[in-house]
């Protein structure tokens, strides 16, 4: 008995077979005739096709209709849909962007943007710190940038010259008053307590001590402090004109209840409290405190200061 494959092959062979007579001498032999070539090729192709598609069955009575349909693999479609190109490229080498790439790129852009912003702020602070001709105990890049924005236009862009420092010139208010005359014009007083607060004032130099209590100064005088975490400025409120009082025994700012800031004669101790002049609260860590250092900065163009 023949199998299904043999049956199909036999039927196809009978369909395309020619006469078996070989006595005559035809132009073409059976093996070389077009029909024979067609029969052979078709038979082989169909035979190979059915050998692949139709599984061998142990039952000889199975026919073509009893063959089960070929299963369709749905997982192949899922694998194609879920397939993600490696390294952001498809098989053709074209860049493929997905949501994760966009999110990661956005995150990188934010990080780069933050770094650029922080870097630009740092560079700006460093650039402004270059205006200081000497190092300071208190002035950082952040504080320097803040003070530069608060200074009057007349001194913006000028070099900062250290006129007095207790670490460099000794602890004496008289020395500070005397050295304030080296650069006339606005000067910046910077001091700090031992708890880390930094504060000071903009004043007009040279400082001239008076024998009696008498206020002086202009409306350009202001106070500042870092006690609130970030630098903060206090300008005159207009309540009074108690800007500055200078004597050989002390140097004080503000009035109307308390001195906003008062430095003693030895520049070792000071006080601070609320004042109506500047509308400020205590500028230091406490109302009475010990000074860590006192600095006085003057402003001038480099050529002007060096030639004087």
GROMACS .gro file of C-alpha atoms in nm:
model
  308
    1UNK     CA    1   0.000   0.000   0.000
    2UNK     CA    2   0.114   0.343  -0.078
    3UNK     CA    3   0.128   0.639   0.150
    4UNK     CA    4  -0.047   0.965   0.075
    5UNK     CA    5   0.271   1.110  -0.071
    6UNK     CA    6   0.314   0.819  -0.302
    7UNK     CA    7  -0.046   0.846  -0.415
    8UNK     CA    8  -0.010   1.215  -0.501
    9UNK     CA    9   0.318   1.158  -0.680
   10UNK     CA   10   0.167   0.869  -0.878
   11UNK     CA   11  -0.132   1.074  -0.988
   12UNK     CA   12   0.087   1.360  -1.101
   13UNK     CA   13   0.312   1.124  -1.290
   14UNK     CA   14   0.015   0.967  -1.470
   15UNK     CA   15  -0.117   1.311  -1.554
   16UNK     CA   16   0.197   1.424  -1.734
   17UNK     CA   17   0.324   1.085  -1.865
   18UNK     CA   18   0.367   1.028  -2.239
   19UNK     CA   19   0.341   0.707  -2.443
   20UNK     CA   20   0.584   0.438  -2.322
   21UNK     CA   21   0.684   0.345  -2.673
   22UNK     CA   22   1.054   0.398  -2.730
   23UNK     CA   23   1.071   0.224  -3.077
   24UNK     CA   24   1.045   0.538  -3.280
   25UNK     CA   25   1.312   0.795  -3.276
   26UNK     CA   26   1.135   1.114  -3.170
   27UNK     CA   27   1.301   1.444  -3.170
   28UNK     CA   28   1.299   1.451  -2.796
   29UNK     CA   29   1.323   1.164  -2.554
   30UNK     CA   30   1.087   1.125  -2.262
   31UNK     CA   31   1.345   1.257  -2.028
   32UNK     CA   32   1.429   1.553  -2.251
   33UNK     CA   33   1.075   1.648  -2.359
   34UNK     CA   34   0.920   1.962  -2.220
   35UNK     CA   35   0.634   1.763  -2.071
   36UNK     CA   36   0.875   1.528  -1.902
   37UNK     CA   37   1.077   1.816  -1.760
   38UNK     CA   38   0.756   1.982  -1.645
   39UNK     CA   39   0.632   1.658  -1.494
   40UNK     CA   40   0.959   1.598  -1.317
   41UNK     CA   41   0.992   1.949  -1.181
   42UNK     CA   42   0.630   1.976  -1.076
   43UNK     CA   43   0.637   1.633  -0.923
   44UNK     CA   44   0.949   1.707  -0.725
   45UNK     CA   45   0.828   2.045  -0.607
   46UNK     CA   46   0.487   1.920  -0.505
   47UNK     CA   47   0.637   1.613  -0.350
   48UNK     CA   48   0.876   1.822  -0.143
   49UNK     CA   49   0.594   2.060  -0.052
   50UNK     CA   50   0.365   1.786   0.073
   51UNK     CA   51   0.651   1.617   0.251
   52UNK     CA   52   0.696   1.937   0.449
   53UNK     CA   53   0.332   2.034   0.501
   54UNK     CA   54   0.161   1.700   0.545
   55UNK     CA   55   0.293   1.499   0.837
   56UNK     CA   56   0.342   1.126   0.800
   57UNK     CA   57   0.057   0.930   0.947
   58UNK     CA   58   0.051   0.574   1.052
   59UNK     CA   59  -0.302   0.534   0.909
   60UNK     CA   60  -0.287   0.458   0.535
   61UNK     CA   61  -0.651   0.557   0.485
   62UNK     CA   62  -0.588   0.923   0.580
   63UNK     CA   63  -0.648   1.153   0.289
   64UNK     CA   64  -0.573   1.513   0.221
   65UNK     CA   65  -0.888   1.643   0.395
   66UNK     CA   66  -0.791   1.476   0.722
   67UNK     CA   67  -0.470   1.673   0.747
   68UNK     CA   68  -0.485   1.919   1.041
   69UNK     CA   69  -0.434   2.289   0.960
   70UNK     CA   70  -0.099   2.441   1.027
   71UNK     CA   71  -0.091   2.620   1.363
   72UNK     CA   72  -0.038   2.996   1.362
   73UNK     CA   73   0.219   3.116   1.613
   74UNK     CA   74   0.083   3.431   1.769
   75UNK     CA   75   0.384   3.461   1.993
   76UNK     CA   76   0.590   3.546   1.686
   77UNK     CA   77   0.380   3.859   1.634
   78UNK     CA   78   0.413   3.953   1.998
   79UNK     CA   79   0.785   3.907   1.983
   80UNK     CA   80   0.800   4.137   1.680
   81UNK     CA   81   0.592   4.404   1.851
   82UNK     CA   82   0.785   4.379   2.175
   83UNK     CA   83   1.119   4.371   2.002
   84UNK     CA   84   1.326   4.677   2.085
   85UNK     CA   85   1.622   4.772   1.869
   86UNK     CA   86   1.952   4.768   2.043
   87UNK     CA   87   2.157   5.083   2.088
   88UNK     CA   88   1.876   5.302   1.958
   89UNK     CA   89   1.892   5.161   1.601
   90UNK     CA   90   1.673   4.934   1.389
   91UNK     CA   91   1.800   4.671   1.148
   92UNK     CA   92   1.846   4.930   0.876
   93UNK     CA   93   2.063   5.140   1.102
   94UNK     CA   94   1.806   5.419   1.147
   95UNK     CA   95   1.790   5.587   1.485
   96UNK     CA   96   1.483   5.484   1.681
   97UNK     CA   97   1.358   5.699   1.967
   98UNK     CA   98   1.119   5.564   2.228
   99UNK     CA   99   0.961   5.711   2.540
  100UNK     CA  100   1.236   5.592   2.768
  101UNK     CA  101   1.496   5.761   2.550
  102UNK     CA  102   1.298   6.086   2.565
  103UNK     CA  103   1.264   6.066   2.942
  104UNK     CA  104   1.631   5.991   2.987
  105UNK     CA  105   1.727   6.268   2.745
  106UNK     CA  106   1.499   6.509   2.934
  107UNK     CA  107   1.657   6.406   3.263
  108UNK     CA  108   2.001   6.455   3.119
  109UNK     CA  109   1.899   6.797   2.984
  110UNK     CA  110   1.768   6.898   3.328
  111UNK     CA  111   2.087   6.780   3.496
  112UNK     CA  112   2.301   6.958   3.239
  113UNK     CA  113   2.085   7.269   3.269
  114UNK     CA  114   2.119   7.264   3.649
  115UNK     CA  115   2.493   7.219   3.619
  116UNK     CA  116   2.514   7.503   3.369
  117UNK     CA  117   2.310   7.734   3.593
  118UNK     CA  118   2.508   7.650   3.905
  119UNK     CA  119   2.829   7.676   3.706
  120UNK     CA  120   2.734   8.018   3.565
  121UNK     CA  121   2.648   8.146   3.915
  122UNK     CA  122   2.979   8.019   4.045
  123UNK     CA  123   3.171   8.179   3.759
  124UNK     CA  124   2.986   8.506   3.811
  125UNK     CA  125   3.075   8.502   4.180
  126UNK     CA  126   3.438   8.420   4.103
  127UNK     CA  127   3.446   8.701   3.847
  128UNK     CA  128   3.322   8.952   4.103
  129UNK     CA  129   3.559   8.818   4.368
  130UNK     CA  130   3.843   8.919   4.139
  131UNK     CA  131   3.758   9.280   4.223
  132UNK     CA  132   3.892   9.217   4.574
  133UNK     CA  133   4.261   9.304   4.586
  134UNK     CA  134   4.305   9.099   4.906
  135UNK     CA  135   4.136   8.803   5.066
  136UNK     CA  136   3.857   8.852   5.317
  137UNK     CA  137   3.764   8.661   5.630
  138UNK     CA  138   3.391   8.705   5.561
  139UNK     CA  139   3.325   8.787   5.195
  140UNK     CA  140   3.233   8.481   4.992
  141UNK     CA  141   3.143   8.467   4.622
  142UNK     CA  142   2.772   8.469   4.709
  143UNK     CA  143   2.801   8.763   4.947
  144UNK     CA  144   3.024   8.952   4.706
  145UNK     CA  145   2.768   8.914   4.428
  146UNK     CA  146   2.494   9.036   4.661
  147UNK     CA  147   2.691   9.339   4.780
  148UNK     CA  148   2.792   9.433   4.427
  149UNK     CA  149   2.424   9.462   4.337
  150UNK     CA  150   2.358   9.682   4.643
  151UNK     CA  151   2.645   9.926   4.595
  152UNK     CA  152   2.582  10.271   4.445
  153UNK     CA  153   2.659  10.311   4.078
  154UNK     CA  154   2.955  10.536   4.149
  155UNK     CA  155   3.162  10.248   4.285
  156UNK     CA  156   3.041   9.963   4.066
  157UNK     CA  157   3.321   9.818   3.859
  158UNK     CA  158   3.586   9.952   4.094
  159UNK     CA  159   3.847   9.747   4.274
  160UNK     CA  160   3.796   9.664   4.640
  161UNK     CA  161   4.090   9.773   4.857
  162UNK     CA  162   4.125   9.656   5.215
  163UNK     CA  163   4.179   9.975   5.416
  164UNK     CA  164   4.160   9.814   5.758
  165UNK     CA  165   4.145   9.470   5.918
  166UNK     CA  166   4.185   9.381   6.285
  167UNK     CA  167   4.391   9.080   6.183
  168UNK     CA  168   4.628   9.299   5.985
  169UNK     CA  169   4.626   9.638   6.159
  170UNK     CA  170   4.542   9.557   6.521
  171UNK     CA  171   4.231   9.602   6.737
  172UNK     CA  172   4.177   9.976   6.753
  173UNK     CA  173   3.885  10.192   6.645
  174UNK     CA  174   4.117  10.492   6.617
  175UNK     CA  175   4.328  10.306   6.362
  176UNK     CA  176   4.016  10.225   6.160
  177UNK     CA  177   3.909  10.592   6.169
  178UNK     CA  178   4.252  10.709   6.060
  179UNK     CA  179   4.283  10.462   5.772
  180UNK     CA  180   3.933  10.543   5.645
  181UNK     CA  181   4.077  10.867   5.502
  182UNK     CA  182   4.295  10.683   5.248
  183UNK     CA  183   4.009  10.650   5.000
  184UNK     CA  184   3.736  10.915   5.021
  185UNK     CA  185   3.388  10.814   4.912
  186UNK     CA  186   3.166  10.519   4.997
  187UNK     CA  187   3.328  10.246   5.207
  188UNK     CA  188   3.201   9.909   5.319
  189UNK     CA  189   3.230   9.795   5.680
  190UNK     CA  190   3.219   9.415   5.716
  191UNK     CA  191   3.219   9.240   6.054
  192UNK     CA  192   3.110   8.910   6.205
  193UNK     CA  193   3.050   8.736   6.534
  194UNK     CA  194   3.201   8.410   6.652
  195UNK     CA  195   2.877   8.223   6.584
  196UNK     CA  196   2.912   8.276   6.207
  197UNK     CA  197   2.684   8.571   6.136
  198UNK     CA  198   2.826   8.830   5.896
  199UNK     CA  199   2.695   9.187   5.890
  200UNK     CA  200   2.806   9.539   5.814
  201UNK     CA  201   2.719   9.876   5.666
  202UNK     CA  202   2.786  10.109   5.376
  203UNK     CA  203   2.914  10.444   5.502
  204UNK     CA  204   3.077  10.761   5.373
  205UNK     CA  205   3.450  10.799   5.428
  206UNK     CA  206   3.656  10.947   5.569
  207UNK     CA  207   3.500  10.894   5.910
  208UNK     CA  208   3.521  11.205   6.126
  209UNK     CA  209   3.471  11.150   6.500
  210UNK     CA  210   3.274  11.415   6.687
  211UNK     CA  211   3.333  11.521   7.049
  212UNK     CA  212   2.960  11.498   7.125
  213UNK     CA  213   2.692  11.260   7.012
  214UNK     CA  214   2.587  11.379   6.671
  215UNK     CA  215   2.444  11.184   6.382
  216UNK     CA  216   2.592  11.215   6.034
  217UNK     CA  217   2.586  11.026   5.706
  218UNK     CA  218   2.356  11.019   5.405
  219UNK     CA  219   2.055  10.828   5.280
  220UNK     CA  220   2.290  10.600   5.084
  221UNK     CA  221   2.386  10.433   5.412
  222UNK     CA  222   2.249  10.082   5.448
  223UNK     CA  223   2.295   9.774   5.667
  224UNK     CA  224   2.318   9.407   5.572
  225UNK     CA  225   2.332   9.071   5.746
  226UNK     CA  226   2.347   8.697   5.672
  227UNK     CA  227   2.173   8.592   5.994
  228UNK     CA  228   1.862   8.489   5.797
  229UNK     CA  229   2.054   8.235   5.588
  230UNK     CA  230   2.071   8.451   5.276
  231UNK     CA  231   2.215   8.804   5.262
  232UNK     CA  232   1.957   9.069   5.344
  233UNK     CA  233   1.979   9.447   5.315
  234UNK     CA  234   1.815   9.720   5.526
  235UNK     CA  235   1.791  10.065   5.373
  236UNK     CA  236   1.668  10.380   5.551
  237UNK     CA  237   1.294  10.381   5.612
  238UNK     CA  238   1.268  10.760   5.625
  239UNK     CA  239   1.150  10.757   5.987
  240UNK     CA  240   1.453  10.964   6.089
  241UNK     CA  241   1.803  11.059   5.980
  242UNK     CA  242   1.999  10.872   6.243
  243UNK     CA  243   2.229  10.714   5.988
  244UNK     CA  244   2.567  10.715   6.160
  245UNK     CA  245   2.730  10.829   6.482
  246UNK     CA  246   3.109  10.835   6.503
  247UNK     CA  247   3.310  10.904   6.817
  248UNK     CA  248   3.648  10.792   6.944
  249UNK     CA  249   3.472  10.559   7.188
  250UNK     CA  250   3.234  10.383   6.949
  251UNK     CA  251   3.092  10.365   6.597
  252UNK     CA  252   2.713  10.323   6.574
  253UNK     CA  253   2.445  10.300   6.305
  254UNK     CA  254   2.074  10.374   6.329
  255UNK     CA  255   1.859  10.491   6.616
  256UNK     CA  256   1.510  10.538   6.744
  257UNK     CA  257   1.501  10.286   7.024
  258UNK     CA  258   1.833  10.103   6.978
  259UNK     CA  259   2.147  10.121   6.776
  260UNK     CA  260   2.112   9.888   6.481
  261UNK     CA  261   2.485   9.816   6.518
  262UNK     CA  262   2.738   9.956   6.763
  263UNK     CA  263   3.111   9.869   6.770
  264UNK     CA  264   3.312   9.933   7.088
  265UNK     CA  265   3.640  10.121   7.111
  266UNK     CA  266   3.854   9.805   7.115
  267UNK     CA  267   3.656   9.638   6.832
  268UNK     CA  268   3.624   9.327   7.045
  269UNK     CA  269   3.262   9.360   7.156
  270UNK     CA  270   2.950   9.500   6.989
  271UNK     CA  271   2.571   9.521   7.020
  272UNK     CA  272   2.279   9.507   6.779
  273UNK     CA  273   1.906   9.564   6.806
  274UNK     CA  274   1.595   9.683   6.623
  275UNK     CA  275   1.605  10.039   6.494
  276UNK     CA  276   1.350  10.270   6.338
  277UNK     CA  277   1.608  10.418   6.102
  278UNK     CA  278   1.654  10.100   5.899
  279UNK     CA  279   1.357   9.893   6.015
  280UNK     CA  280   1.587   9.605   6.101
  281UNK     CA  281   1.592   9.332   6.360
  282UNK     CA  282   1.905   9.211   6.539
  283UNK     CA  283   2.183   9.171   6.283
  284UNK     CA  284   2.395   8.925   6.482
  285UNK     CA  285   2.341   8.595   6.662
  286UNK     CA  286   2.256   8.784   6.983
  287UNK     CA  287   2.210   9.142   7.095
  288UNK     CA  288   2.550   9.143   7.269
  289UNK     CA  289   2.838   8.949   7.117
  290UNK     CA  290   3.211   8.927   7.060
  291UNK     CA  291   3.353   9.030   6.725
  292UNK     CA  292   3.555   8.783   6.524
  293UNK     CA  293   3.703   9.041   6.290
  294UNK     CA  294   3.633   9.385   6.144
  295UNK     CA  295   3.718   9.491   5.789
  296UNK     CA  296   3.685   9.823   5.606
  297UNK     CA  297   3.688   9.820   5.226
  298UNK     CA  298   3.733  10.119   4.997
  299UNK     CA  299   3.656  10.143   4.625
  300UNK     CA  300   3.869  10.291   4.349
  301UNK     CA  301   4.013  10.216   4.011
  302UNK     CA  302   4.343  10.035   4.040
  303UNK     CA  303   4.543  10.313   3.874
  304UNK     CA  304   4.387  10.576   4.100
  305UNK     CA  305   4.473  10.387   4.421
  306UNK     CA  306   4.827  10.296   4.317
  307UNK     CA  307   4.911  10.651   4.210
  308UNK     CA  308   4.788  10.805   4.537
   0.00000   0.00000   0.00000
